[in-house]
XYZ file of C-alpha atoms in Angstrom:
607
model
C -33.742 -31.484 -14.391
C -35.806 -31.989 -11.205
C -39.142 -30.200 -10.970
C -38.537 -28.994 -7.440
C -36.250 -25.909 -7.343
C -33.670 -25.708 -4.519
C -34.348 -21.993 -4.073
C -37.319 -19.857 -5.142
C -37.337 -16.097 -4.807
C -40.915 -14.766 -4.903
C -41.775 -11.039 -5.210
C -38.730 -10.007 -3.146
C -38.680 -6.398 -1.950
C -35.715 -4.995 -0.020
C -35.585 -1.494 1.465
C -32.728 0.529 2.960
C -33.412 3.250 5.520
C -31.628 6.539 4.791
C -31.861 10.080 6.141
C -34.186 10.946 3.244
C -36.525 8.022 3.928
C -36.568 4.443 2.608
C -34.723 3.582 -0.624
C -35.815 0.485 -2.532
C -32.870 -1.784 -3.419
C -34.931 -4.576 -4.993
C -38.532 -3.887 -5.965
C -40.303 -7.050 -7.116
C -38.034 -9.910 -8.162
C -38.887 -13.595 -8.685
C -36.781 -16.478 -10.027
C -35.954 -20.147 -9.310
C -32.694 -22.077 -9.095
C -32.839 -25.854 -9.807
C -30.338 -28.560 -8.764
C -27.311 -28.776 -11.090
C -28.257 -25.515 -12.802
C -26.357 -22.229 -13.081
C -28.541 -19.127 -13.054
C -26.612 -15.961 -13.922
C -27.951 -12.663 -12.612
C -26.656 -9.777 -14.683
C -27.013 -6.023 -14.532
C -24.979 -2.938 -13.751
C -23.832 -1.562 -10.408
C -26.879 -0.600 -8.402
C -29.292 -2.896 -10.266
C -29.930 -4.913 -7.094
C -28.199 -8.157 -8.070
C -25.949 -8.393 -4.976
C -28.820 -7.324 -2.707
C -30.831 -10.340 -3.928
C -27.994 -12.726 -3.040
C -27.386 -11.158 0.375
C -31.113 -11.523 1.106
C -30.926 -15.277 0.425
C -28.132 -15.506 3.004
C -30.040 -13.131 5.329
C -26.917 -10.955 5.435
C -28.673 -7.936 3.972
C -29.796 -6.870 7.489
C -26.153 -6.444 8.501
C -25.770 -3.896 5.698
C -28.691 -1.750 6.805
C -31.258 -3.449 4.545
C -34.605 -4.964 5.433
C -36.639 -7.618 3.611
C -39.888 -5.669 3.265
C -41.888 -8.224 1.306
C -41.895 -11.501 -0.609
C -40.759 -15.057 0.098
C -37.360 -16.761 -0.089
C -38.160 -20.482 -0.219
C -35.289 -22.914 0.274
C -35.337 -26.737 0.082
C -33.181 -27.995 2.970
C -30.842 -31.010 3.185
C -31.929 -34.469 4.420
C -35.606 -33.961 3.554
C -36.082 -31.353 6.246
C -38.579 -29.657 3.963
C -38.950 -26.149 2.555
C -38.492 -23.103 4.714
C -39.050 -19.412 4.064
C -35.656 -17.843 4.733
C -37.267 -14.388 4.996
C -38.989 -15.507 8.224
C -36.289 -17.818 9.653
C -34.562 -16.713 12.868
C -30.833 -15.947 12.808
C -29.820 -18.954 14.941
C -31.161 -21.405 12.328
C -29.606 -19.247 9.609
C -26.196 -19.853 11.232
C -26.676 -23.584 10.642
C -27.767 -23.038 7.045
C -25.061 -20.510 6.138
C -21.937 -22.280 4.961
C -23.500 -25.678 5.551
C -26.417 -25.591 3.083
C -25.875 -22.294 1.263
C -22.268 -21.414 0.417
C -21.183 -17.967 -0.712
C -18.156 -16.765 -2.668
C -17.656 -13.045 -2.128
C -16.313 -10.585 -4.660
C -13.192 -9.469 -2.828
C -11.117 -12.389 -1.537
C -8.827 -10.230 0.581
C -11.738 -9.017 2.716
C -13.483 -12.414 2.763
C -10.483 -14.042 4.479
C -9.325 -13.211 7.983
C -5.746 -11.850 7.797
C -4.730 -13.093 11.268
C -5.578 -16.793 10.811
C -3.842 -19.320 8.577
C -5.620 -20.646 5.496
C -5.815 -24.064 7.199
C -7.558 -22.703 10.278
C -10.140 -20.825 8.193
C -10.845 -23.863 6.028
C -11.240 -26.302 8.926
C -13.379 -23.992 11.085
C -16.582 -24.582 9.091
C -15.931 -28.329 8.835
C -15.507 -28.720 12.592
C -18.493 -26.510 13.363
C -20.998 -27.963 10.868
C -19.756 -31.530 10.398
C -18.242 -32.201 13.822
C -14.941 -33.491 12.388
C -11.834 -33.972 14.525
C -8.832 -31.688 14.005
C -6.889 -34.202 11.880
C -9.936 -35.287 9.820
C -10.803 -31.653 9.115
C -7.207 -31.000 8.014
C -7.325 -33.998 5.652
C -10.551 -32.720 4.119
C -9.104 -29.199 3.817
C -6.125 -30.626 1.895
C -8.504 -32.464 -0.389
C -10.473 -29.245 -1.034
C -7.306 -27.335 -1.948
C -6.403 -30.101 -4.413
C -9.891 -29.859 -5.903
C -9.441 -26.151 -6.607
C -6.007 -26.907 -8.117
C -3.814 -25.060 -5.625
C -0.170 -26.124 -6.007
C 1.646 -27.428 -2.899
C -1.516 -27.593 -0.725
C 0.341 -28.820 2.410
C 2.407 -25.624 2.454
C -0.582 -23.390 1.740
C -2.517 -24.612 4.810
C 0.102 -23.063 7.097
C 0.329 -19.776 5.187
C -1.587 -16.560 5.816
C -3.840 -14.904 3.192
C -1.338 -12.096 2.444
C 1.218 -14.699 1.338
C -1.008 -15.843 -1.545
C -1.714 -14.128 -4.875
C -5.190 -12.810 -5.736
C -6.077 -15.865 -7.803
C -4.913 -18.239 -5.049
C -6.906 -16.362 -2.403
C -10.008 -16.552 -4.568
C -9.524 -20.316 -4.858
C -9.278 -20.623 -1.072
C -12.561 -18.692 -0.795
C -14.147 -21.113 -3.300
C -12.780 -24.102 -1.331
C -14.300 -22.636 1.860
C -17.668 -22.154 0.161
C -17.624 -25.763 -1.081
C -16.304 -27.279 2.177
C -19.660 -28.569 3.492
C -21.005 -29.467 0.035
C -23.788 -26.863 0.060
C -26.981 -27.417 -1.946
C -26.839 -23.851 -3.230
C -23.686 -21.898 -4.083
C -23.949 -18.116 -4.489
C -21.032 -16.544 -6.357
C -20.986 -12.734 -6.266
C -18.674 -11.436 -9.026
C -16.069 -14.085 -8.113
C -13.756 -13.310 -11.049
C -13.984 -9.509 -11.391
C -10.528 -8.772 -10.018
C -8.771 -11.717 -11.684
C -6.657 -12.094 -14.801
C -8.004 -13.754 -17.922
C -6.089 -16.985 -17.393
C -6.971 -17.373 -13.702
C -10.584 -16.414 -14.452
C -10.776 -19.110 -17.145
C -9.445 -21.715 -14.700
C -11.846 -20.701 -11.910
C -14.885 -20.711 -14.212
C -13.943 -24.160 -15.523
C -13.393 -25.344 -11.941
C -16.831 -24.123 -10.782
C -18.499 -25.705 -13.791
C -16.794 -29.052 -13.144
C -17.662 -29.033 -9.421
C -21.299 -28.214 -10.254
C -21.510 -31.176 -12.645
C -19.855 -33.558 -10.173
C -21.861 -32.579 -7.066
C -25.205 -31.430 -8.516
C -24.994 -28.157 -6.582
C -27.251 -25.322 -7.756
C -25.286 -22.174 -8.604
C -26.457 -18.571 -8.516
C -23.802 -16.563 -10.334
C -23.808 -12.760 -10.153
C -21.746 -10.818 -12.674
C -21.706 -7.858 -15.051
C -19.398 -9.573 -17.552
C -21.491 -10.898 -20.433
C -18.656 -13.111 -21.733
C -18.603 -14.900 -18.351
C -22.389 -15.322 -18.587
C -22.031 -16.927 -22.026
C -19.430 -19.307 -20.586
C -21.306 -20.332 -17.418
C -25.070 -19.852 -17.542
C -27.927 -22.243 -18.163
C -30.463 -19.491 -17.538
C -30.046 -15.719 -17.311
C -31.948 -13.160 -15.214
C -31.397 -9.548 -16.335
C -31.881 -6.883 -13.661
C -32.230 -3.146 -14.082
C -32.864 -0.609 -11.286
C -34.121 -3.184 -8.786
C -36.447 -5.013 -11.196
C -36.156 -8.162 -13.270
C -36.601 -7.052 -16.886
C -35.941 -10.335 -18.701
C -35.328 -14.022 -17.997
C -34.624 -16.955 -20.307
C -32.224 -19.701 -21.455
C -28.729 -18.367 -22.176
C -28.881 -18.943 -25.977
C -32.208 -17.083 -26.209
C -30.970 -14.083 -24.232
C -27.850 -13.743 -26.407
C -29.442 -14.481 -29.781
C -32.888 -12.979 -29.370
C -32.997 -10.422 -26.517
C -36.438 -8.836 -26.053
C -35.991 -5.970 -23.592
C -34.286 -2.766 -24.783
C -31.943 -2.795 -21.794
C -30.737 -6.353 -22.594
C -30.160 -5.328 -26.222
C -28.131 -2.279 -25.150
C -26.143 -4.388 -22.670
C -25.190 -6.936 -25.345
C -24.367 -4.226 -27.898
C -21.914 -2.627 -25.441
C -19.843 -5.815 -24.947
C -16.573 -5.733 -26.917
C -16.252 -9.193 -28.495
C -12.912 -10.736 -29.326
C -12.610 -11.044 -33.104
C -14.929 -8.098 -33.880
C -12.043 -6.094 -35.318
C -10.937 -8.752 -37.807
C -10.002 -7.242 -41.201
C -10.010 -3.747 -39.660
C -6.408 -2.535 -39.456
C -7.265 0.593 -37.403
C -9.144 1.061 -34.114
C -12.610 2.621 -34.266
C -15.275 3.553 -31.652
C -18.039 1.072 -30.799
C -21.532 1.449 -32.232
C -23.810 2.002 -29.226
C -27.553 1.383 -29.230
C -29.814 4.369 -28.700
C -27.052 6.898 -29.486
C -27.909 8.849 -32.621
C -25.525 10.634 -34.971
C -22.529 8.537 -33.888
C -19.417 9.194 -35.914
C -17.640 5.846 -36.366
C -14.385 6.724 -38.104
C -11.177 4.660 -38.038
C -8.329 6.463 -36.226
C -5.160 6.423 -38.356
C -2.804 8.503 -36.158
C 0.478 9.610 -37.735
C 3.769 7.984 -38.740
C 5.779 10.401 -36.580
C 7.234 8.883 -33.393
C 6.350 10.569 -30.090
C 7.767 8.223 -27.444
C 10.787 5.933 -27.726
C 11.645 3.554 -24.893
C 14.883 1.554 -25.111
C 16.207 -1.210 -22.805
C 14.114 -0.049 -19.833
C 14.956 -1.884 -16.581
C 13.117 -1.348 -13.270
C 13.837 -3.455 -10.193
C 12.638 -3.286 -6.605
C 14.906 -4.313 -3.727
C 13.775 -7.084 -1.351
C 14.969 -6.267 2.183
C 15.703 -8.923 4.775
C 17.750 -9.879 7.786
C 18.468 -7.932 10.947
C 19.951 -4.869 9.218
C 17.262 -4.716 6.483
C 19.854 -5.142 3.776
C 18.868 -5.802 0.161
C 18.926 -9.590 -0.176
C 17.314 -9.946 -3.639
C 15.632 -7.965 -6.416
C 12.186 -8.096 -7.980
C 12.813 -7.894 -11.721
C 9.604 -5.955 -12.492
C 10.603 -4.596 -15.922
C 13.464 -6.270 -17.761
C 14.965 -4.851 -20.962
C 11.759 -3.417 -22.480
C 11.820 -1.396 -25.727
C 8.958 0.063 -27.822
C 7.801 3.165 -29.704
C 4.477 5.048 -29.796
C 3.539 7.288 -32.725
C 1.649 10.569 -32.399
C -2.121 10.022 -32.221
C -1.763 6.248 -31.782
C -2.311 3.709 -28.992
C 0.083 1.011 -27.821
C -1.484 -1.470 -25.394
C 0.508 -3.506 -22.896
C -1.309 -6.697 -21.894
C -0.502 -9.491 -19.482
C -1.412 -10.876 -16.086
C -1.086 -9.262 -12.667
C 2.544 -9.003 -11.717
C 3.885 -9.096 -15.290
C 5.269 -5.557 -14.948
C 2.888 -3.638 -17.229
C 1.848 -1.011 -14.639
C 5.454 -0.608 -13.474
C 6.492 0.010 -17.097
C 3.852 2.768 -17.385
C 4.910 4.396 -14.117
C 8.601 4.142 -15.029
C 8.020 6.166 -18.209
C 6.593 9.034 -16.124
C 9.346 8.389 -13.544
C 6.756 7.897 -10.812
C 8.914 4.822 -10.205
C 12.640 5.378 -10.816
C 13.984 3.016 -13.496
C 17.386 1.408 -12.960
C 18.528 2.000 -16.533
C 17.335 2.571 -20.080
C 16.374 5.464 -22.346
C 13.035 7.306 -22.480
C 12.630 9.933 -25.187
C 9.382 11.940 -25.364
C 9.180 14.266 -28.351
C 12.940 14.887 -28.301
C 13.236 15.272 -24.501
C 15.479 12.772 -22.699
C 13.274 11.997 -19.668
C 15.979 9.991 -17.840
C 18.417 12.945 -17.850
C 16.011 15.467 -16.263
C 16.348 16.853 -12.745
C 13.237 17.425 -10.557
C 12.513 20.858 -12.103
C 12.909 19.581 -15.657
C 10.801 16.537 -14.888
C 8.009 18.744 -13.553
C 8.012 20.674 -16.853
C 8.083 17.461 -18.899
C 5.068 16.082 -17.032
C 2.895 18.712 -18.724
C 3.240 16.556 -21.823
C 2.526 13.222 -20.129
C -0.345 12.471 -17.794
C -1.790 9.354 -16.165
C -5.304 7.979 -15.657
C -5.365 5.450 -12.811
C -7.426 2.296 -12.337
C -9.426 3.432 -9.330
C -10.829 6.924 -9.880
C -12.072 7.149 -6.287
C -8.544 6.740 -4.921
C -7.027 9.203 -7.398
C -9.526 12.013 -6.711
C -9.492 14.101 -3.528
C -12.735 13.379 -1.600
C -12.728 16.846 0.015
C -12.420 18.964 -3.131
C -15.130 19.995 -5.555
C -14.694 18.479 -8.998
C -14.208 21.844 -10.701
C -11.211 22.558 -8.404
C -9.694 19.135 -9.079
C -9.814 19.657 -12.853
C -8.531 23.240 -12.482
C -5.655 22.248 -10.166
C -3.116 21.216 -12.875
C -3.739 24.529 -14.709
C -3.262 26.496 -11.471
C -0.086 24.565 -10.681
C 1.433 25.288 -14.079
C -0.100 28.760 -14.340
C -1.581 28.076 -17.784
C -4.907 29.857 -17.150
C -6.335 32.300 -14.602
C -9.673 33.756 -13.464
C -12.599 33.540 -15.879
C -10.424 31.889 -18.542
C -9.712 29.070 -16.049
C -13.443 28.652 -15.288
C -14.289 28.551 -19.005
C -11.574 25.998 -19.661
C -12.831 23.718 -16.827
C -16.419 23.992 -18.090
C -15.192 23.185 -21.605
C -13.318 20.104 -20.314
C -16.522 18.900 -18.620
C -18.301 19.282 -21.973
C -15.514 17.313 -23.653
C -15.931 14.308 -21.345
C -19.739 14.615 -21.630
C -20.446 15.520 -18.001
C -23.166 18.111 -17.244
C -21.902 21.461 -15.969
C -24.128 21.037 -12.897
C -21.499 18.474 -11.732
C -18.850 21.196 -11.372
C -19.840 21.844 -7.752
C -20.201 18.192 -6.799
C -17.822 15.989 -4.805
C -16.427 12.583 -5.917
C -18.729 10.522 -3.665
C -21.778 11.973 -5.426
C -20.801 10.374 -8.754
C -20.882 6.842 -10.130
C -17.658 4.980 -11.045
C -17.942 5.835 -14.742
C -18.576 9.521 -14.045
C -15.576 9.656 -11.691
C -13.384 8.124 -14.394
C -14.539 10.869 -16.796
C -13.440 13.501 -14.251
C -10.029 11.776 -14.067
C -9.796 11.934 -17.888
C -10.808 15.632 -17.890
C -8.088 16.347 -15.320
C -5.506 14.455 -17.398
C -6.482 16.570 -20.454
C -6.253 19.899 -18.590
C -2.653 20.619 -19.675
C -3.079 19.438 -23.300
C -0.674 16.497 -22.877
C 0.810 14.601 -25.804
C 0.821 11.222 -24.047
C -1.670 9.690 -21.604
C -0.808 6.508 -19.705
C -4.128 4.765 -18.969
C -3.521 2.089 -16.325
C -6.514 -0.323 -16.328
C -8.640 2.800 -16.779
C -11.879 0.941 -17.599
C -11.492 -2.385 -15.774
C -13.646 -1.397 -12.783
C -16.543 -0.069 -14.886
C -19.807 -1.680 -15.984
C -20.040 -2.834 -19.601
C -22.178 0.003 -20.953
C -20.214 2.674 -19.038
C -16.948 1.077 -20.174
C -18.058 1.311 -23.813
C -18.896 5.024 -23.423
C -15.557 5.824 -21.728
C -13.597 3.912 -24.407
C -15.448 5.748 -27.178
C -14.744 9.037 -25.419
C -11.007 8.249 -25.250
C -10.941 7.342 -28.955
C -12.862 10.464 -30.012
C -10.462 12.649 -28.012
C -7.538 10.829 -29.620
C -8.868 11.495 -33.129
C -9.613 15.146 -32.333
C -6.554 16.157 -30.294
C -3.946 13.770 -31.718
C -3.366 12.178 -28.288
C -1.107 9.175 -27.877
C -2.097 6.487 -25.359
C -0.111 3.850 -23.531
C -3.063 1.624 -22.628
C -2.430 -0.932 -19.872
C -5.030 -3.668 -19.529
C -5.705 -7.377 -19.066
C -8.985 -7.292 -21.020
C -8.113 -8.636 -24.455
C -11.426 -7.659 -26.108
C -10.995 -4.017 -25.010
C -7.365 -4.005 -26.186
C -8.422 -5.334 -29.595
C -10.897 -2.465 -29.918
C -8.600 0.482 -29.039
C -5.053 -0.454 -30.120
C -2.865 0.323 -33.095
C -0.052 -1.793 -31.640
C 0.092 -4.385 -28.866
C 2.907 -5.564 -26.586
C 2.330 -8.770 -24.609
C 4.216 -8.820 -21.296
C 5.263 -11.841 -19.271
C 7.565 -11.748 -16.243
C 8.812 -8.224 -16.931
C 9.627 -8.710 -20.622
C 7.700 -7.988 -23.794
C 7.386 -11.446 -25.362
C 5.512 -10.296 -28.463
C 5.108 -6.875 -30.055
C 3.473 -5.745 -33.272
C 0.438 -4.278 -35.041
C -2.757 -5.258 -33.242
C -4.211 -7.160 -36.204
C -1.075 -9.341 -36.522
C -0.637 -10.099 -32.792
C -4.326 -11.042 -32.423
C -4.767 -12.957 -35.684
C -1.350 -14.592 -35.823
C -0.019 -14.970 -32.229
C 3.441 -16.579 -32.270
C 4.694 -16.754 -28.676
C 3.264 -19.690 -26.646
C 2.229 -17.292 -23.850
C 0.269 -15.059 -26.259
C -1.445 -18.149 -27.659
C -2.398 -19.333 -24.135
C -3.714 -15.857 -23.300
C -5.904 -15.755 -26.438
C -7.265 -19.214 -25.672
C -8.312 -18.191 -22.166
C -10.470 -15.207 -23.165
C -14.162 -16.048 -22.700
C -16.213 -15.177 -25.785
C -19.644 -13.572 -25.437
C -21.311 -16.406 -27.348
C -22.845 -19.362 -25.441
C -22.245 -21.688 -28.404
C -18.463 -21.176 -28.245
C -17.667 -22.210 -24.667
C -14.167 -23.078 -23.488
C -13.571 -26.606 -22.244
C -11.321 -27.170 -19.209
C -9.026 -29.426 -21.261
C -8.176 -26.495 -23.579
C -6.687 -24.530 -20.694
C -3.197 -25.658 -19.829
C -1.506 -22.898 -17.874
C 1.843 -23.143 -16.298
C 2.237 -21.552 -12.868
C 4.057 -18.220 -13.232
C 7.644 -18.417 -11.947
C 8.811 -15.916 -9.346
C 10.233 -12.588 -10.615
C 12.502 -12.406 -7.515
C 16.157 -13.216 -8.194
C 19.358 -13.106 -6.156
C 21.681 -10.113 -6.370
C 24.171 -12.097 -8.491
C 21.546 -12.968 -11.145
C 22.327 -11.478 -14.568
C 19.388 -11.761 -16.965
C 20.096 -12.254 -20.665
C 19.237 -9.306 -22.931
C 15.914 -9.463 -24.827
C 16.408 -10.649 -28.404
C 13.660 -10.752 -31.011
C 12.795 -12.408 -34.329
C 10.832 -10.352 -36.848
C 8.237 -12.913 -37.994
C 6.439 -10.495 -40.332
C 6.979 -6.760 -40.981
C 6.860 -4.939 -37.604
C 5.816 -8.119 -35.702
C 8.478 -9.220 -33.193
C 8.660 -12.327 -30.997
C 11.087 -12.831 -28.093
C 13.714 -15.500 -28.723
C 15.445 -15.192 -25.314
C 14.068 -17.836 -22.925
C 11.247 -16.069 -21.038
C 10.471 -19.041 -18.804
C 7.162 -19.866 -20.505
């Protein structure tokens, strides 16, 4: 490793001006990034990790921030010497941005311009910084798309961002960041919104490109498994300060700071539940008197779903006629027992969320049977369905979108009880206060509004609201995927404690395999609208039979730097399209029982 770092952050202090005076985003942070090295910066939302990266790009000023102290030293290309980015004027920064420092942003849909083609956005930087002609820039853009393994790159150059999937868009953003071969690449949570398999491919891709080009990488994330997979060195941040720094093995095997220890203890690790047939809450550091009891549930069936089919019409032509169908859920059957959890896992677009919404008839299924505690949900009219929804509630992925920004939290939790007239007056107030106690939120929050809470606290309000009518079944759609590790662990434990206490049943929809392993009694793996494997969690995880389940298990990063995944182990097939012509008649789902209660699809699922 070269002695001279490409970037050195020295005593950085960043302040934001607010109505109540200045707020410190980063207090006093120092670290180096060397050529060919990946430095991972970890911490929770609000710890100042993104602010540090935006300061290095001098973009923090555009977000209302100000570099109030410290140095940002950067070693430029072609021996142009070291400069202090904190004091550089914006016109020189325009040359450096994209050309010498590349950045991959967290949200690919907002990082790309929706009105320009992918080709135009890729070639713009090349023509600006490298002075290439139109055709030479297009050739290089094609080469970049091949490097990031995008299928049919010639076609993609002429497409617009909305025509690509999330994983494809993120690859285009990576190709743009790498276009001018920057000396330093800053990646801000580049895989947060991606599926396990696409995340594994993108991490392997970034690692390979770093080795081939010697680029220095600054990788910002809150996912400790990703850190174990990628990092050479780790910087742990907490409330705007650096609390620990060291080589990745040291941080994982011998953490010194209490915050680092708590962070690592809160990470669900794949394989932790081996030889434990039942789910149980996680042991959290610094939480006394924790009751870690396995959750058996009962043998009585609550929900039976048989041959569920949900399709969405694709309109086209002058008269907007239906020209094809999206086969979102195709012949799906399963059962959930009282007080137990069935998890549906799979990638984006596999139909797992649609299956959850179809059961509540938020999306109308085409056919099939849904029986909840003896009630035939499919046969109900609007009035009957409204009554039945007292027994089944939903917790959505994004709590900010599912809460009303203009209502106090106490009113939002009370609303279902007012609607169904289950409590009035002081009894209603007591019940709301009791629900806040249940989800471990202080009663002082009753008068607050959603924007005054953090993501994890908002999700607790959503859970309290779902519990207001004492439902039997809760459909949790990616309910913890947007939360930080430690908050995620607390919310999962809360859901499991409520399950044990109230006998709740959960349909848990997720793409995080480690979380699913922790909470599930049974697991269904979905691929292209069908369940390809279904059975007790221990059997599906320890003895996966379907090739897709095996590929999914292989792709999960493990929070142990000594067990990294190699790129050659990942061999994913591109997912075929779920859109079929009107004449298409899919074969029914047929299963083999490979061991008691463990079923594997025998119909060709296309994988």
